[in-house]
Amino acid sequence: MSIRTRLSAIVLTAPLALLSMQAAQAQQPKFTYDGPVITLRLSHFAPENHPMSKAVSKKWIEMIETESNGKIKIKAYYSGVLHSAKDGFKATVNDITDITPAYTNYQPGSFHLTHVLDLPFAFPSAAVAVKVAEELYPKYFKKEYEAMGVLLANYNANGSYNFFTKKPVVKLEDAKGMKIRSAGGESSEILSALGTVPVAVPAPEAYNAFQRGVVDGVAFYNTGAVGYRIDELATSMTELGLNNPANAWALNRKTWDGMPPEVKRFMYNMQRRLSMMYGIEFDRQDILSRKSFIDRGMKIQTLPPAELARWKQAVDPLWQKFIDENEAKGRPARQLVADLRALSTKYEKWTPEQFMKDVTDNPVRGIIDGM
């Protein structure tokens, strides 16, 4: 079964996934904390009307308040009103927010093994990406991330990255020399390997950069192209599935340390569920977004297998480069890559129902000490 067929099935089965999630919730230990109401701040650079804000973060906030009997409330700040996309770590450490995206690709020099999550064609879907990222985190990524002065809240994995352009890109040569918006870090290396000129632009600034001609195209996941209005400018989308970056969210360590033990356990498990909610919904929304592109007349360029293989061959050396550079510094990159590939294969055919049941019944332990 092809990746697209499996993801299309997600669109049809998503309601069942939500039902299984609700059934699993009933099995959770009763929340008995009876102290003062605790209010946490969640900040995000995405707009409130972004498809993922509406489908995931708002629903998760409702779940938090319902399952905590109103004892835990989340105050959400969207559209970067508290801090910019690049300042997630700084805002968390400086107690401006409690939970926020703090993406490693905005500070690539501070991370090493973590960059494996951004390598090309690592995962078949966003759901697999968040599942694998959480399982690898305690052994491989935790030390790097906590060195930033924060804890890991959760992951979200974007849908697969494609090219959004104003001229068709149907073969590798078409992309050569094009200025393509990049999220930075490993994404820029991928784009360079493809012969393009990467231009690091935060997501909220991508529309203006594309509109003004600062970039010739945008490397983005489908839902992001809708949420940030890239689809209003692009006339062609080349389906590549370059990568499904698993993006980390930071948790305010001071806030965490001040939580009662029962609240810590509750929030830890809820963050695990948030990771998977993002993974499943990103996959689902990307299919819906693709349909919206077709409906508005955008040309979808689906590369023949032989042509797509050329793109994969162009970026494949990045894997060996990652291994060699990290092994030279004494980091276990070779074993990490082997573990990632084994886990990705293990979970590639799981359904949304399986993912939600697993994350509810068997959340990954050790992402935060004592949990």
mmCIF file of C-alpha atoms in Angstrom:
data_model
loop_
_atom_site.group_PDB
_atom_site.id
_atom_site.type_symbol
_atom_site.label_atom_id
_atom_site.label_comp_id
_atom_site.label_asym_id
_atom_site.label_seq_id
_atom_site.Cartn_x
_atom_site.Cartn_y
_atom_site.Cartn_z
ATOM 1 C CA MET A 1 0.000 0.000 0.000
ATOM 2 C CA SER A 2 1.423 3.395 -0.979
ATOM 3 C CA ILE A 3 2.061 6.179 1.523
ATOM 4 C CA ARG A 4 -0.636 8.317 -0.077
ATOM 5 C CA THR A 5 -3.171 5.469 0.135
ATOM 6 C CA ARG A 6 -2.425 4.957 3.815
ATOM 7 C CA LEU A 7 -2.679 8.671 4.534
ATOM 8 C CA SER A 8 -5.937 8.897 2.608
ATOM 9 C CA ALA A 9 -7.256 6.156 4.860
ATOM 10 C CA ILE A 10 -6.408 8.363 7.832
ATOM 11 C CA VAL A 11 -8.876 10.948 6.558
ATOM 12 C CA LEU A 12 -11.622 8.333 6.609
ATOM 13 C CA THR A 13 -10.670 6.737 9.921
ATOM 14 C CA ALA A 14 -9.904 9.882 11.919
ATOM 15 C CA PRO A 15 -13.343 9.868 13.626
ATOM 16 C CA LEU A 16 -12.658 6.296 14.720
ATOM 17 C CA ALA A 17 -9.299 7.397 16.084
ATOM 18 C CA LEU A 18 -11.032 10.046 18.157
ATOM 19 C CA LEU A 19 -13.510 7.473 19.459
ATOM 20 C CA SER A 20 -10.718 5.129 20.469
ATOM 21 C CA MET A 21 -8.962 8.056 22.159
ATOM 22 C CA GLN A 22 -12.104 8.824 24.139
ATOM 23 C CA ALA A 23 -12.452 5.178 25.128
ATOM 24 C CA ALA A 24 -8.844 5.103 26.279
ATOM 25 C CA GLN A 25 -9.365 8.225 28.356
ATOM 26 C CA ALA A 26 -11.905 6.372 30.463
ATOM 27 C CA GLN A 27 -9.167 3.971 31.537
ATOM 28 C CA GLN A 28 -6.965 6.693 32.994
ATOM 29 C CA PRO A 29 -6.591 6.988 36.794
ATOM 30 C CA LYS A 30 -9.019 9.437 38.325
ATOM 31 C CA PHE A 31 -7.553 12.912 38.763
ATOM 32 C CA THR A 32 -7.910 13.741 42.451
ATOM 33 C CA TYR A 33 -5.843 16.925 42.822
ATOM 34 C CA ASP A 34 -7.969 19.357 44.834
ATOM 35 C CA GLY A 35 -5.646 22.336 45.313
ATOM 36 C CA PRO A 36 -5.884 25.790 43.740
ATOM 37 C CA VAL A 37 -6.522 26.082 40.009
ATOM 38 C CA ILE A 38 -3.271 25.972 38.029
ATOM 39 C CA THR A 39 -3.078 28.092 34.879
ATOM 40 C CA LEU A 40 -0.397 27.347 32.298
ATOM 41 C CA ARG A 41 0.614 29.566 29.385
ATOM 42 C CA LEU A 42 0.817 28.016 25.933
ATOM 43 C CA SER A 43 2.293 30.217 23.214
ATOM 44 C CA HIS A 44 2.606 29.591 19.498
ATOM 45 C CA PHE A 45 3.753 31.541 16.478
ATOM 46 C CA ALA A 46 0.942 30.082 14.353
ATOM 47 C CA PRO A 47 -2.294 32.032 13.974
ATOM 48 C CA GLU A 48 -5.351 30.981 15.931
ATOM 49 C CA ASN A 49 -7.140 30.071 12.703
ATOM 50 C CA HIS A 50 -4.336 27.763 11.514
ATOM 51 C CA PRO A 51 -5.865 24.322 10.798
ATOM 52 C CA MET A 52 -3.695 22.691 13.462
ATOM 53 C CA SER A 53 -4.559 25.305 16.072
ATOM 54 C CA LYS A 54 -8.233 24.587 15.559
ATOM 55 C CA ALA A 55 -7.939 20.817 15.225
ATOM 56 C CA VAL A 56 -5.329 20.039 17.889
ATOM 57 C CA SER A 57 -4.190 22.661 20.387
ATOM 58 C CA LYS A 58 -7.677 23.984 21.128
ATOM 59 C CA LYS A 59 -9.083 20.461 21.510
ATOM 60 C CA TRP A 60 -6.163 19.487 23.743
ATOM 61 C CA ILE A 61 -6.771 22.516 25.959
ATOM 62 C CA GLU A 62 -10.402 21.444 26.303
ATOM 63 C CA MET A 63 -9.287 17.911 27.196
ATOM 64 C CA ILE A 64 -6.939 19.264 29.870
ATOM 65 C CA GLU A 65 -9.669 21.283 31.549
ATOM 66 C CA THR A 66 -12.269 18.501 31.300
ATOM 67 C CA GLU A 67 -10.067 15.667 32.541
ATOM 68 C CA SER A 68 -8.626 17.776 35.375
ATOM 69 C CA ASN A 69 -12.122 18.755 36.517
ATOM 70 C CA GLY A 70 -11.284 22.374 35.813
ATOM 71 C CA LYS A 71 -8.229 22.342 38.079
ATOM 72 C CA ILE A 72 -5.767 22.902 35.227
ATOM 73 C CA LYS A 73 -6.402 25.627 32.696
ATOM 74 C CA ILE A 74 -4.379 26.587 29.646
ATOM 75 C CA LYS A 75 -4.191 30.203 28.495
ATOM 76 C CA ALA A 76 -3.250 30.177 24.805
ATOM 77 C CA TYR A 77 -1.405 32.974 23.003
ATOM 78 C CA TYR A 78 -1.293 32.654 19.220
ATOM 79 C CA SER A 79 0.324 34.567 16.331
ATOM 80 C CA GLY A 80 3.582 35.163 18.214
ATOM 81 C CA VAL A 81 2.115 37.737 20.591
ATOM 82 C CA LEU A 82 4.430 36.659 23.442
ATOM 83 C CA HIS A 83 7.568 35.949 21.417
ATOM 84 C CA SER A 84 8.797 35.165 17.927
ATOM 85 C CA ALA A 85 9.126 31.700 16.417
ATOM 86 C CA LYS A 86 12.900 31.847 16.880
ATOM 87 C CA ASP A 87 12.717 32.733 20.570
ATOM 88 C CA GLY A 88 11.007 29.650 21.986
ATOM 89 C CA PHE A 89 13.939 28.644 24.172
ATOM 90 C CA LYS A 90 14.582 32.176 25.389
ATOM 91 C CA ALA A 91 10.911 32.761 26.220
ATOM 92 C CA THR A 92 10.675 29.527 28.188
ATOM 93 C CA VAL A 93 13.871 30.068 30.155
ATOM 94 C CA ASN A 94 12.882 33.672 30.925
ATOM 95 C CA ASP A 95 9.464 32.575 32.204
ATOM 96 C CA ILE A 96 7.487 34.314 29.475
ATOM 97 C CA THR A 97 5.672 31.082 28.631
ATOM 98 C CA ASP A 98 5.237 27.553 29.967
ATOM 99 C CA ILE A 99 4.720 25.469 26.832
ATOM 100 C CA THR A 100 5.841 26.529 23.367
ATOM 101 C CA PRO A 101 7.508 25.313 20.181
ATOM 102 C CA ALA A 102 11.269 25.574 20.633
ATOM 103 C CA TYR A 103 12.624 24.190 17.409
ATOM 104 C CA THR A 104 16.181 22.954 17.248
ATOM 105 C CA ASN A 105 16.659 24.084 13.645
ATOM 106 C CA TYR A 106 16.522 27.717 14.766
ATOM 107 C CA GLN A 107 19.648 27.065 16.886
ATOM 108 C CA PRO A 108 21.350 24.275 14.948
ATOM 109 C CA GLY A 109 24.771 24.732 16.534
ATOM 110 C CA SER A 110 23.417 23.782 19.957
ATOM 111 C CA PHE A 111 22.339 20.309 18.824
ATOM 112 C CA HIS A 112 23.978 17.280 17.291
ATOM 113 C CA LEU A 113 22.224 13.909 17.440
ATOM 114 C CA THR A 114 18.830 15.613 17.417
ATOM 115 C CA HIS A 115 19.356 16.631 13.785
ATOM 116 C CA VAL A 116 18.744 13.039 12.680
ATOM 117 C CA LEU A 117 15.024 13.811 12.947
ATOM 118 C CA ASP A 118 15.360 16.313 10.093
ATOM 119 C CA LEU A 119 17.221 14.057 7.661
ATOM 120 C CA PRO A 120 15.557 13.395 4.302
ATOM 121 C CA PHE A 121 13.020 10.619 3.828
ATOM 122 C CA ALA A 122 13.434 9.404 7.419
ATOM 123 C CA PHE A 123 9.751 8.783 8.125
ATOM 124 C CA PRO A 124 6.718 7.747 6.062
ATOM 125 C CA SER A 125 4.300 9.954 8.008
ATOM 126 C CA ALA A 126 4.035 12.521 10.780
ATOM 127 C CA ALA A 127 2.483 9.986 13.165
ATOM 128 C CA VAL A 128 5.473 7.688 12.747
ATOM 129 C CA ALA A 129 7.845 10.630 13.183
ATOM 130 C CA VAL A 130 6.479 11.679 16.587
ATOM 131 C CA LYS A 131 6.281 8.079 17.790
ATOM 132 C CA VAL A 132 9.889 7.370 16.854
ATOM 133 C CA ALA A 133 11.152 10.743 18.141
ATOM 134 C CA GLU A 134 9.665 10.166 21.593
ATOM 135 C CA GLU A 135 11.087 6.646 21.819
ATOM 136 C CA LEU A 136 14.560 7.836 20.860
ATOM 137 C CA TYR A 137 14.518 10.950 23.041
ATOM 138 C CA PRO A 138 15.521 9.581 26.485
ATOM 139 C CA LYS A 139 18.582 7.758 25.119
ATOM 140 C CA TYR A 140 19.795 10.104 22.403
ATOM 141 C CA PHE A 141 18.328 13.630 22.571
ATOM 142 C CA LYS A 142 17.507 14.411 26.195
ATOM 143 C CA LYS A 143 20.936 15.655 27.240
ATOM 144 C CA GLU A 144 21.141 18.071 24.294
ATOM 145 C CA TYR A 145 17.657 19.472 24.747
ATOM 146 C CA GLU A 146 17.811 19.953 28.507
ATOM 147 C CA ALA A 147 21.148 21.737 28.119
ATOM 148 C CA MET A 148 19.076 24.627 26.764
ATOM 149 C CA GLY A 149 17.581 25.115 30.230
ATOM 150 C CA VAL A 150 14.201 23.591 29.400
ATOM 151 C CA LEU A 151 12.409 20.253 29.513
ATOM 152 C CA LEU A 152 10.772 18.557 26.547
ATOM 153 C CA ALA A 153 7.024 19.097 26.537
ATOM 154 C CA ASN A 154 6.122 17.143 23.409
ATOM 155 C CA TYR A 155 6.825 16.787 19.723
ATOM 156 C CA ASN A 156 4.864 17.740 16.693
ATOM 157 C CA ALA A 157 5.870 16.411 13.309
ATOM 158 C CA ASN A 158 4.941 18.366 10.247
ATOM 159 C CA GLY A 159 3.507 16.736 7.205
ATOM 160 C CA SER A 160 5.912 15.872 4.419
ATOM 161 C CA TYR A 161 7.703 18.826 2.857
ATOM 162 C CA ASN A 162 6.975 19.614 -0.781
ATOM 163 C CA PHE A 163 7.905 22.438 -3.166
ATOM 164 C CA PHE A 164 5.431 25.274 -3.738
ATOM 165 C CA THR A 165 6.420 27.371 -6.734
ATOM 166 C CA LYS A 166 5.120 29.659 -9.461
ATOM 167 C CA LYS A 167 6.698 27.601 -12.222
ATOM 168 C CA PRO A 168 6.444 23.806 -12.537
ATOM 169 C CA VAL A 169 9.257 21.735 -11.072
ATOM 170 C CA VAL A 170 9.021 18.277 -12.627
ATOM 171 C CA LYS A 171 12.632 17.147 -12.615
ATOM 172 C CA LEU A 172 15.711 17.745 -10.501
ATOM 173 C CA GLU A 173 17.243 20.095 -13.050
ATOM 174 C CA ASP A 174 14.228 22.418 -12.803
ATOM 175 C CA ALA A 175 15.050 23.149 -9.173
ATOM 176 C CA LYS A 176 18.714 23.977 -9.725
ATOM 177 C CA GLY A 177 19.533 27.524 -8.664
ATOM 178 C CA MET A 178 16.054 28.312 -7.370
ATOM 179 C CA LYS A 179 15.883 30.257 -4.118
ATOM 180 C CA ILE A 180 13.766 28.085 -1.844
ATOM 181 C CA ARG A 181 12.443 29.021 1.581
ATOM 182 C CA SER A 182 14.000 26.847 4.267
ATOM 183 C CA ALA A 183 13.270 26.404 7.951
ATOM 184 C CA GLY A 184 17.037 26.474 8.508
ATOM 185 C CA GLY A 185 19.391 23.875 9.921
ATOM 186 C CA GLU A 186 19.223 20.459 8.276
ATOM 187 C CA SER A 187 16.485 21.678 5.933
ATOM 188 C CA SER A 188 18.980 24.051 4.344
ATOM 189 C CA GLU A 189 21.463 21.224 3.828
ATOM 190 C CA ILE A 190 18.785 19.145 2.119
ATOM 191 C CA LEU A 191 17.910 21.992 -0.209
ATOM 192 C CA SER A 192 21.564 22.647 -1.004
ATOM 193 C CA ALA A 193 22.072 18.973 -1.853
ATOM 194 C CA LEU A 194 19.228 19.291 -4.352
ATOM 195 C CA GLY A 195 20.996 22.166 -6.091
ATOM 196 C CA THR A 196 18.725 24.935 -4.829
ATOM 197 C CA VAL A 197 19.713 28.031 -2.874
ATOM 198 C CA PRO A 198 18.172 27.757 0.610
ATOM 199 C CA VAL A 199 16.917 30.965 2.210
ATOM 200 C CA ALA A 200 16.153 30.607 5.927
ATOM 201 C CA VAL A 201 12.781 32.236 6.597
ATOM 202 C CA PRO A 202 10.571 31.614 9.659
ATOM 203 C CA ALA A 203 7.140 30.276 8.764
ATOM 204 C CA PRO A 204 5.226 33.473 9.612
ATOM 205 C CA GLU A 205 7.437 35.433 7.184
ATOM 206 C CA ALA A 206 7.260 32.956 4.294
ATOM 207 C CA TYR A 207 4.270 34.582 2.566
ATOM 208 C CA ASN A 208 5.908 38.005 2.314
ATOM 209 C CA ALA A 209 9.207 36.505 1.167
ATOM 210 C CA PHE A 210 7.442 34.571 -1.597
ATOM 211 C CA GLN A 211 5.241 37.497 -2.584
ATOM 212 C CA ARG A 212 8.180 39.915 -2.841
ATOM 213 C CA GLY A 213 10.388 37.505 -4.764
ATOM 214 C CA VAL A 214 12.912 37.048 -1.979
ATOM 215 C CA VAL A 215 12.386 33.347 -2.677
ATOM 216 C CA ASP A 216 11.308 31.565 -5.867
ATOM 217 C CA GLY A 217 9.487 28.879 -3.970
ATOM 218 C CA VAL A 218 8.684 27.547 -0.538
ATOM 219 C CA ALA A 219 9.549 24.157 0.929
ATOM 220 C CA PHE A 220 6.584 23.480 3.178
ATOM 221 C CA TYR A 221 4.117 20.851 4.288
ATOM 222 C CA ASN A 222 0.660 21.075 2.742
ATOM 223 C CA THR A 223 -1.204 22.250 5.823
ATOM 224 C CA GLY A 224 1.415 24.907 6.504
ATOM 225 C CA ALA A 225 0.969 26.172 2.963
ATOM 226 C CA VAL A 226 -2.715 26.680 3.755
ATOM 227 C CA GLY A 227 -2.197 28.093 7.241
ATOM 228 C CA TYR A 228 0.370 30.618 6.059
ATOM 229 C CA ARG A 229 -1.418 31.350 2.756
ATOM 230 C CA ILE A 230 1.376 30.074 0.517
ATOM 231 C CA ASP A 231 -1.305 28.372 -1.576
ATOM 232 C CA GLU A 232 -2.633 31.810 -2.521
ATOM 233 C CA LEU A 233 0.629 32.551 -4.349
ATOM 234 C CA ALA A 234 1.830 29.179 -5.633
ATOM 235 C CA THR A 235 0.501 27.782 -8.898
ATOM 236 C CA SER A 236 2.393 24.487 -8.734
ATOM 237 C CA MET A 237 3.194 21.972 -6.003
ATOM 238 C CA THR A 238 5.809 19.261 -6.506
ATOM 239 C CA GLU A 239 5.119 16.245 -4.301
ATOM 240 C CA LEU A 240 8.430 15.191 -2.802
ATOM 241 C CA GLY A 241 7.869 14.060 0.771
ATOM 242 C CA LEU A 242 11.340 15.400 1.546
ATOM 243 C CA ASN A 243 11.098 15.005 5.299
ATOM 244 C CA ASN A 244 8.696 15.022 8.230
ATOM 245 C CA PRO A 245 10.633 17.109 10.758
ATOM 246 C CA ALA A 246 9.806 16.130 14.339
ATOM 247 C CA ASN A 247 9.768 19.484 16.100
ATOM 248 C CA ALA A 248 10.270 19.792 19.838
ATOM 249 C CA TRP A 249 8.238 21.916 22.231
ATOM 250 C CA ALA A 250 9.804 23.292 25.394
ATOM 251 C CA LEU A 251 8.395 23.052 28.905
ATOM 252 C CA ASN A 252 9.239 25.654 31.538
ATOM 253 C CA ARG A 253 11.440 23.875 34.092
ATOM 254 C CA LYS A 254 10.574 26.298 36.895
ATOM 255 C CA THR A 255 6.862 25.778 36.304
ATOM 256 C CA TRP A 256 7.320 22.012 36.201
ATOM 257 C CA ASP A 257 9.316 21.939 39.417
ATOM 258 C CA GLY A 258 6.511 23.835 41.160
ATOM 259 C CA MET A 259 3.799 21.356 40.190
ATOM 260 C CA PRO A 260 2.412 18.841 42.715
ATOM 261 C CA PRO A 261 3.383 15.230 41.844
ATOM 262 C CA GLU A 262 -0.115 14.289 40.698
ATOM 263 C CA VAL A 263 -0.278 17.271 38.360
ATOM 264 C CA LYS A 264 3.126 16.347 36.943
ATOM 265 C CA ARG A 265 1.953 12.817 36.156
ATOM 266 C CA PHE A 266 -1.233 14.117 34.573
ATOM 267 C CA MET A 267 0.508 16.715 32.415
ATOM 268 C CA TYR A 268 3.280 14.320 31.389
ATOM 269 C CA ASN A 269 0.754 11.842 30.031
ATOM 270 C CA MET A 270 -1.273 14.588 28.378
ATOM 271 C CA GLN A 271 1.855 15.866 26.602
ATOM 272 C CA ARG A 272 2.438 12.383 25.199
ATOM 273 C CA ARG A 273 -1.069 12.384 23.817
ATOM 274 C CA LEU A 274 -0.553 15.861 22.374
ATOM 275 C CA SER A 275 2.450 14.585 20.405
ATOM 276 C CA MET A 276 0.385 11.878 18.766
ATOM 277 C CA MET A 277 -2.641 14.101 18.229
ATOM 278 C CA TYR A 278 -0.369 16.398 16.242
ATOM 279 C CA GLY A 279 1.115 13.512 14.272
ATOM 280 C CA ILE A 280 -2.214 12.000 13.283
ATOM 281 C CA GLU A 281 -3.870 15.309 12.532
ATOM 282 C CA PHE A 282 -0.961 16.631 10.463
ATOM 283 C CA ASP A 283 -1.244 13.553 8.255
ATOM 284 C CA ARG A 284 -5.005 13.972 7.956
ATOM 285 C CA GLN A 285 -4.888 17.702 7.298
ATOM 286 C CA ASP A 286 -2.212 17.306 4.634
ATOM 287 C CA ILE A 287 -4.558 15.109 2.602
ATOM 288 C CA LEU A 288 -7.374 17.628 2.980
ATOM 289 C CA SER A 289 -5.021 20.480 2.069
ATOM 290 C CA ARG A 290 -3.879 18.655 -1.048
ATOM 291 C CA LYS A 291 -7.497 18.364 -2.142
ATOM 292 C CA SER A 292 -7.981 22.095 -1.581
ATOM 293 C CA PHE A 293 -5.006 22.813 -3.862
ATOM 294 C CA ILE A 294 -6.636 20.832 -6.648
ATOM 295 C CA ASP A 295 -9.972 22.532 -6.074
ATOM 296 C CA ARG A 296 -8.411 25.972 -6.498
ATOM 297 C CA GLY A 297 -6.593 24.991 -9.677
ATOM 298 C CA MET A 298 -3.055 24.423 -8.426
ATOM 299 C CA LYS A 299 -1.092 21.945 -10.538
ATOM 300 C CA ILE A 300 0.108 18.916 -8.572
ATOM 301 C CA GLN A 301 3.363 17.501 -9.904
ATOM 302 C CA THR A 302 3.702 13.834 -8.933
ATOM 303 C CA LEU A 303 7.138 12.595 -9.905
ATOM 304 C CA PRO A 304 7.573 9.190 -11.553
ATOM 305 C CA PRO A 305 9.393 6.683 -9.302
ATOM 306 C CA ALA A 306 12.581 6.890 -11.360
ATOM 307 C CA GLU A 307 12.661 10.683 -11.097
ATOM 308 C CA LEU A 308 11.907 10.687 -7.369
ATOM 309 C CA ALA A 309 14.750 8.196 -6.935
ATOM 310 C CA ARG A 310 17.114 10.810 -8.400
ATOM 311 C CA TRP A 311 16.049 13.304 -5.712
ATOM 312 C CA LYS A 312 16.572 10.696 -3.007
ATOM 313 C CA GLN A 313 19.986 9.829 -4.394
ATOM 314 C CA ALA A 314 20.979 13.503 -4.344
ATOM 315 C CA VAL A 315 20.309 13.836 -0.608
ATOM 316 C CA ASP A 316 21.355 10.369 0.553
ATOM 317 C CA PRO A 317 24.972 11.438 1.337
ATOM 318 C CA LEU A 318 23.595 13.603 4.158
ATOM 319 C CA TRP A 319 22.958 10.449 6.185
ATOM 320 C CA GLN A 320 26.577 9.320 5.988
ATOM 321 C CA LYS A 321 27.764 12.853 6.681
ATOM 322 C CA PHE A 322 25.629 12.899 9.829
ATOM 323 C CA ILE A 323 27.102 9.586 10.967
ATOM 324 C CA ASP A 324 30.714 10.487 10.194
ATOM 325 C CA GLU A 325 30.649 13.931 11.830
ATOM 326 C CA ASN A 326 29.048 12.698 15.031
ATOM 327 C CA GLU A 327 31.022 9.470 15.332
ATOM 328 C CA ALA A 328 34.210 11.533 15.026
ATOM 329 C CA LYS A 329 33.105 13.386 18.169
ATOM 330 C CA GLY A 330 32.319 10.177 20.034
ATOM 331 C CA ARG A 331 28.553 10.356 19.601
ATOM 332 C CA PRO A 332 26.649 7.114 18.819
ATOM 333 C CA ALA A 333 25.244 8.290 15.494
ATOM 334 C CA ARG A 334 25.560 4.959 13.695
ATOM 335 C CA GLN A 335 23.481 3.138 16.298
ATOM 336 C CA LEU A 336 21.022 6.028 16.398
ATOM 337 C CA VAL A 337 20.422 5.804 12.651
ATOM 338 C CA ALA A 338 19.986 2.035 12.900
ATOM 339 C CA ASP A 339 17.481 2.433 15.735
ATOM 340 C CA LEU A 340 15.570 5.156 13.897
ATOM 341 C CA ARG A 341 15.245 3.095 10.738
ATOM 342 C CA ALA A 342 14.171 -0.003 12.654
ATOM 343 C CA LEU A 343 11.494 1.903 14.568
ATOM 344 C CA SER A 344 10.280 3.699 11.456
ATOM 345 C CA THR A 345 9.802 0.355 9.734
ATOM 346 C CA LYS A 346 8.121 -1.104 12.827
ATOM 347 C CA TYR A 347 5.452 1.585 12.939
ATOM 348 C CA GLU A 348 4.984 2.485 9.265
ATOM 349 C CA LYS A 349 1.771 0.450 8.891
ATOM 350 C CA TRP A 350 0.158 1.345 12.211
ATOM 351 C CA THR A 351 -3.295 2.911 12.102
ATOM 352 C CA PRO A 352 -4.350 6.064 13.965
ATOM 353 C CA GLU A 353 -6.290 3.857 16.383
ATOM 354 C CA GLN A 354 -3.181 1.841 17.199
ATOM 355 C CA PHE A 355 -1.105 4.955 17.763
ATOM 356 C CA MET A 356 -3.663 6.581 20.079
ATOM 357 C CA LYS A 357 -4.264 3.426 22.092
ATOM 358 C CA ASP A 358 -0.548 2.859 22.509
ATOM 359 C CA VAL A 359 0.264 6.425 23.567
ATOM 360 C CA THR A 360 -2.588 6.355 26.098
ATOM 361 C CA ASP A 361 -1.938 2.901 27.531
ATOM 362 C CA ASN A 362 1.858 2.862 27.231
ATOM 363 C CA PRO A 363 3.268 6.411 27.130
ATOM 364 C CA VAL A 364 7.027 6.611 26.657
ATOM 365 C CA ARG A 365 8.739 6.902 30.025
ATOM 366 C CA GLY A 366 11.848 8.874 30.919
ATOM 367 C CA ILE A 367 11.307 11.925 28.730
ATOM 368 C CA ILE A 368 11.361 13.871 32.004
ATOM 369 C CA ASP A 369 13.236 12.461 34.989
ATOM 370 C CA GLY A 370 10.967 10.598 37.373
ATOM 371 C CA MET A 371 8.194 10.140 34.842
#
